[in-house]
XYZ file of N, CA and C in Angstrom:
402
model
N 22.813 -99.700 -65.981
C 21.651 -98.604 -66.093
C 20.677 -99.208 -64.989
N 20.680 -100.555 -64.744
C 19.912 -101.071 -63.591
C 20.530 -100.520 -62.385
N 21.680 -100.321 -61.998
C 22.443 -99.654 -60.951
C 22.021 -98.163 -60.913
N 21.635 -97.641 -61.912
C 21.268 -96.245 -62.088
C 20.178 -95.908 -61.365
N 19.042 -96.888 -61.676
C 17.826 -96.482 -61.490
C 17.179 -97.123 -60.149
N 17.924 -98.279 -60.149
C 17.269 -99.110 -58.794
C 17.222 -98.314 -57.598
N 18.231 -97.609 -57.232
C 18.123 -96.524 -55.879
C 17.037 -95.864 -55.777
N 16.853 -95.279 -56.967
C 15.332 -94.391 -57.076
C 14.165 -95.183 -56.917
N 13.926 -96.194 -57.954
C 12.878 -97.022 -57.984
C 12.690 -97.724 -56.562
N 13.809 -97.952 -55.901
C 13.221 -98.764 -54.782
C 12.716 -97.996 -53.653
N 12.833 -96.512 -53.596
C 12.053 -95.210 -52.802
C 10.874 -95.157 -52.840
N 10.507 -95.668 -54.014
C 9.033 -95.734 -54.476
C 8.005 -95.955 -53.484
N 6.908 -95.741 -53.215
C 5.752 -96.313 -52.349
C 5.392 -97.719 -52.489
N 4.611 -97.546 -53.780
C 3.655 -98.964 -54.192
C 4.186 -99.042 -55.370
N 5.252 -99.910 -55.901
C 5.819 -99.802 -57.309
C 4.730 -100.673 -58.083
N 4.255 -100.434 -59.345
C 3.168 -101.274 -60.023
C 3.946 -101.525 -61.395
N 3.791 -102.409 -61.978
C 4.336 -103.001 -63.452
C 3.097 -102.967 -64.317
N 3.382 -102.101 -65.316
C 1.995 -101.918 -66.639
C 2.597 -102.192 -67.926
N 1.647 -103.075 -68.472
C 2.210 -103.567 -69.980
C 1.295 -103.022 -70.727
N 1.511 -102.253 -71.804
C 0.389 -101.669 -72.633
C 0.892 -102.045 -74.164
N -0.188 -102.548 -74.680
C -0.247 -103.147 -76.026
C -1.074 -102.399 -77.018
N -1.006 -103.046 -78.169
C -1.976 -102.762 -79.388
C -1.837 -103.860 -80.349
N -2.674 -103.848 -81.154
C -3.338 -105.051 -81.989
C -1.925 -105.353 -82.817
N -1.667 -106.752 -82.878
C -0.535 -107.351 -83.339
C -0.560 -106.788 -85.095
N 0.642 -106.706 -85.499
C 0.559 -106.055 -86.771
C 1.759 -106.914 -87.941
N 1.458 -106.963 -89.046
C 2.318 -107.649 -89.959
C 3.554 -106.876 -90.027
N 4.889 -107.565 -90.610
C 6.016 -106.710 -90.490
C 5.886 -105.271 -91.540
N 5.259 -105.163 -92.473
C 5.330 -104.061 -93.373
C 4.609 -102.994 -92.410
N 3.733 -103.345 -91.544
C 3.349 -101.873 -90.691
C 3.903 -101.539 -89.407
N 5.056 -102.708 -89.137
C 5.633 -102.604 -87.625
C 6.124 -101.058 -87.424
N 7.038 -100.676 -88.338
C 7.803 -99.262 -88.295
C 6.244 -98.186 -87.837
N 5.673 -98.169 -88.587
C 4.478 -97.071 -88.608
C 3.647 -97.407 -87.425
N 3.565 -98.436 -86.727
C 2.835 -98.908 -85.498
C 3.551 -98.393 -84.362
N 4.728 -98.646 -84.326
C 5.753 -98.449 -83.198
C 5.810 -96.883 -83.080
N 6.121 -96.121 -84.145
C 6.082 -94.842 -84.306
C 4.645 -94.126 -83.697
N 3.581 -94.638 -84.031
C 2.386 -94.275 -83.404
C 2.335 -94.608 -81.927
N 2.860 -95.643 -81.608
C 2.868 -95.946 -80.013
C 3.524 -94.876 -79.546
N 4.899 -94.589 -79.734
C 5.657 -93.556 -79.393
C 4.928 -92.309 -79.242
N 4.116 -91.770 -80.262
C 3.514 -90.522 -80.434
C 2.634 -90.437 -79.501
N 1.405 -91.554 -79.450
C 0.185 -91.909 -78.400
C 0.892 -91.523 -77.039
N 1.918 -92.288 -76.728
C 2.515 -91.990 -75.371
C 2.791 -90.520 -75.076
N 3.425 -89.915 -75.865
C 3.830 -88.863 -75.718
C 2.491 -87.763 -75.557
N 1.395 -88.045 -76.452
C 0.117 -87.260 -76.246
C -0.166 -87.655 -74.851
N -0.235 -88.616 -74.214
C -0.590 -88.782 -73.082
C 0.088 -88.018 -71.945
N 1.581 -88.297 -71.993
C 2.032 -87.583 -71.045
C 1.901 -86.038 -70.790
N 1.866 -85.458 -72.448
C 1.686 -83.981 -72.490
C 0.036 -83.769 -71.680
N -0.580 -84.553 -72.015
C -2.120 -84.312 -71.398
C -1.921 -84.383 -69.809
N -1.324 -85.151 -69.283
C -1.166 -85.635 -67.804
C -0.434 -84.509 -67.215
N 0.610 -84.000 -68.211
C 1.452 -82.840 -67.482
C 0.526 -81.503 -67.257
N -0.307 -81.307 -68.201
C -1.287 -80.199 -68.491
C -2.068 -80.466 -66.881
N -2.682 -81.623 -66.692
C -3.660 -81.674 -65.876
C -2.756 -81.683 -64.302
N -1.609 -81.812 -64.261
C -0.810 -81.818 -63.141
C -0.347 -80.037 -62.959
N 0.074 -79.476 -63.914
C -0.035 -77.995 -63.728
C -1.325 -77.178 -63.323
N -2.329 -77.796 -63.895
C -3.485 -77.084 -63.313
C -3.960 -77.553 -62.003
N -3.389 -78.742 -61.428
C -3.678 -79.314 -60.097
C -4.864 -80.276 -60.458
N -5.047 -80.932 -61.203
C -6.381 -81.586 -61.687
C -5.821 -83.008 -61.758
N -4.315 -83.296 -61.420
C -3.856 -84.641 -61.524
C -2.577 -84.794 -61.053
N -2.075 -86.134 -60.760
C -0.893 -86.549 -60.248
C 0.386 -86.324 -61.090
N 1.414 -85.889 -60.869
C 2.518 -86.022 -61.724
C 2.892 -87.497 -61.918
N 3.074 -87.759 -63.202
C 3.337 -89.132 -63.523
C 5.044 -89.258 -63.276
N 5.184 -90.188 -62.368
C 6.560 -90.670 -62.292
C 6.712 -92.326 -62.796
N 7.672 -92.348 -63.357
C 7.870 -94.104 -64.063
C 8.788 -94.091 -64.758
N 9.263 -95.278 -65.370
C 10.247 -95.692 -66.368
C 9.562 -96.630 -67.609
N 10.053 -96.303 -68.648
C 9.175 -97.138 -69.748
C 10.298 -97.955 -70.741
N 9.966 -98.978 -71.172
C 10.740 -99.182 -72.526
C 9.754 -99.969 -73.503
N 10.212 -100.149 -74.748
C 9.362 -100.848 -75.930
C 9.936 -102.133 -76.006
N 9.024 -102.955 -76.354
C 9.231 -104.447 -76.583
C 8.400 -104.770 -78.104
N 9.038 -105.691 -78.488
C 8.304 -106.477 -79.674
C 8.339 -108.073 -79.758
N 7.156 -108.582 -79.780
C 7.554 -109.987 -79.907
C 7.097 -110.627 -81.435
N 7.459 -111.489 -81.975
C 7.209 -112.222 -83.101
C 6.396 -113.545 -82.632
N 4.932 -113.693 -83.639
C 4.442 -114.834 -83.514
C 4.679 -115.556 -85.020
N 5.345 -116.660 -84.794
C 5.751 -117.415 -86.058
C 4.593 -118.122 -86.686
N 3.624 -118.398 -86.125
C 2.506 -119.011 -86.537
C 1.484 -117.963 -87.374
N 1.241 -116.747 -86.591
C 0.572 -115.891 -87.593
C 1.468 -114.823 -88.523
N 2.524 -115.024 -88.146
C 3.584 -113.928 -88.721
C 3.245 -112.632 -88.507
N 3.143 -112.294 -87.330
C 2.574 -110.926 -86.967
C 3.691 -110.527 -85.607
N 3.741 -109.370 -85.516
C 4.385 -108.601 -84.267
C 3.387 -108.039 -83.162
N 4.262 -108.253 -82.199
C 3.325 -107.684 -80.922
C 4.043 -106.379 -80.414
N 4.039 -105.121 -80.791
C 4.761 -104.112 -80.038
C 4.034 -103.679 -78.718
N 4.826 -103.780 -77.682
C 4.292 -103.484 -76.235
C 5.268 -102.740 -75.478
N 4.668 -101.882 -74.333
C 5.410 -100.811 -73.583
C 5.547 -101.914 -72.135
N 6.898 -101.973 -71.624
C 7.016 -102.193 -70.297
C 7.062 -100.948 -69.142
N 6.162 -100.920 -68.377
C 6.546 -99.554 -67.611
C 6.344 -99.836 -65.982
N 7.376 -99.330 -65.180
C 7.179 -99.024 -63.877
C 6.834 -97.768 -63.432
N 5.576 -97.745 -62.867
C 5.169 -96.514 -62.152
C 5.506 -96.629 -60.588
N 5.441 -95.318 -60.142
C 5.541 -94.993 -58.719
C 4.331 -95.838 -57.809
N 3.037 -95.924 -58.401
C 2.139 -96.340 -57.384
C 1.001 -96.690 -58.580
N 0.058 -97.151 -58.027
C -1.172 -97.756 -58.889
C -2.066 -96.947 -59.633
N -1.978 -95.662 -58.816
C -2.972 -94.839 -59.297
C -2.293 -94.212 -60.567
N -1.199 -93.979 -60.808
C -0.347 -93.483 -62.171
C -0.519 -94.680 -62.983
N -0.176 -95.922 -62.515
C -0.320 -97.025 -63.578
C -1.917 -96.803 -64.195
N -2.861 -96.828 -63.353
C -4.167 -96.831 -63.836
C -4.667 -95.680 -64.778
N -4.172 -94.560 -64.564
C -4.115 -93.274 -65.273
C -3.662 -93.649 -66.775
N -2.544 -93.873 -66.806
C -1.789 -94.342 -67.989
C -2.463 -95.430 -68.854
N -3.001 -96.203 -68.198
C -3.605 -97.488 -68.848
C -4.994 -96.985 -69.529
N -5.561 -96.049 -68.773
C -7.045 -95.772 -69.309
C -6.704 -94.739 -70.293
N -5.770 -93.820 -70.130
C -5.498 -92.998 -71.235
C -4.982 -93.631 -72.645
N -4.338 -94.716 -72.296
C -3.928 -95.357 -73.283
C -4.965 -96.343 -74.481
N -5.867 -96.627 -73.669
C -7.161 -97.117 -74.170
C -8.339 -96.327 -74.896
N -8.183 -95.045 -73.947
C -9.023 -94.120 -74.903
C -8.308 -93.455 -76.152
N -7.013 -93.260 -75.964
C -6.220 -92.865 -77.177
C -6.348 -93.630 -78.435
N -6.193 -95.008 -78.258
C -6.112 -95.974 -79.240
C -7.538 -96.375 -79.678
N -8.316 -96.088 -78.949
C -9.916 -96.872 -79.303
C -10.803 -95.808 -79.706
N -10.570 -94.759 -80.439
C -11.443 -93.581 -80.724
C -12.215 -94.002 -81.768
N -11.651 -94.712 -82.873
C -12.056 -94.928 -84.328
C -12.496 -96.412 -84.300
N -11.426 -97.354 -83.895
C -11.557 -98.645 -84.018
C -10.902 -99.017 -82.384
N -11.260 -100.478 -82.600
C -10.901 -101.259 -81.379
C -9.156 -101.822 -81.448
N -8.281 -100.946 -80.920
C -7.047 -101.052 -81.460
C -5.997 -101.650 -80.187
N -6.860 -101.267 -78.907
C -6.164 -101.595 -77.885
C -7.001 -102.180 -76.679
N -7.405 -103.544 -76.831
C -8.595 -103.459 -75.831
C -7.929 -103.412 -74.395
N -8.970 -103.136 -73.507
C -8.813 -102.927 -72.131
C -8.624 -104.026 -71.155
N -9.101 -105.371 -71.749
C -8.584 -106.463 -70.968
C -6.920 -107.020 -71.114
N -6.460 -106.391 -72.389
C -5.080 -106.991 -72.902
C -4.050 -105.974 -72.184
N -4.341 -104.925 -71.448
C -3.327 -104.095 -70.807
C -3.512 -104.373 -69.460
N -2.254 -104.839 -68.933
C -2.058 -105.472 -67.427
C -1.170 -104.476 -66.567
N -1.950 -104.526 -65.315
C -1.441 -103.804 -64.056
C -1.154 -104.623 -62.972
N 0.156 -104.834 -62.346
C 0.233 -105.717 -61.115
C 1.205 -104.951 -60.152
N 0.979 -105.263 -59.090
C 1.902 -104.695 -58.106
C 3.196 -105.502 -58.143
N 4.586 -105.008 -57.939
C 5.799 -105.500 -58.050
C 5.989 -105.972 -56.580
N 6.386 -107.216 -56.742
C 6.793 -108.050 -55.567
C 8.122 -108.215 -55.514
N 8.729 -108.342 -56.677
C 10.411 -108.682 -56.519
C 10.888 -107.622 -57.431
N 11.230 -106.707 -56.773
C 11.850 -105.004 -57.679
C 12.602 -105.202 -58.422
N 13.855 -105.715 -58.081
C 14.910 -105.993 -58.924
C 14.875 -106.712 -60.117
N 13.734 -108.013 -60.203
C 13.576 -108.704 -61.425
C 12.784 -107.662 -62.435
N 11.904 -107.004 -61.692
C 10.785 -106.068 -62.741
C 11.569 -105.007 -63.384
N 12.676 -104.464 -62.467
C 13.432 -103.366 -62.973
C 14.331 -103.986 -64.177
N 14.810 -105.342 -63.954
C 15.759 -105.774 -65.107
C 14.669 -106.071 -66.496
N 13.586 -106.451 -66.046
C 12.709 -106.662 -67.079
C 12.230 -105.548 -67.972
N 11.897 -104.536 -67.290
C 11.791 -103.076 -67.832
C 12.993 -102.403 -68.516
N 14.022 -102.544 -67.875
C 15.192 -101.621 -68.388
C 16.227 -102.529 -69.535
N 15.952 -103.735 -69.680
C 16.608 -104.634 -70.814
C 16.436 -104.290 -71.951
N 15.107 -104.133 -72.160
C 15.228 -103.651 -73.581
C 15.458 -102.149 -74.115
N 15.600 -101.402 -73.007
C 16.024 -100.160 -73.411
C 17.421 -99.979 -73.360
N 18.080 -101.067 -72.852
C 19.863 -100.980 -72.815
C 19.918 -101.730 -74.158
């Protein structure tokens, strides 16, 4: 999979790595929360596609994978997305939409916990993103 995506990703002008997360959850809530994360991301994509078609936003270009870490002390799970985007603008749009979507009623995705950084080692970050999907 890495060999399939690498030639495309290396052509991107300003690759950025985005991590999106939500509040850690106990095991019994994990399936529901991960499903909610996938639904929220689809909602964001649909919203942004409509903006692009109207000429009011950019085309979102990127690659995404879902990972989940376990905290053995608190016995909670932290599901999160790793996303490579074509540029910083796309990463920022996705981040802002993510925070807005999850924080309508409660603070479930704190703004400061969503990270964006410029990719310096393309192959390393492609591996980091794709390995969970594979």
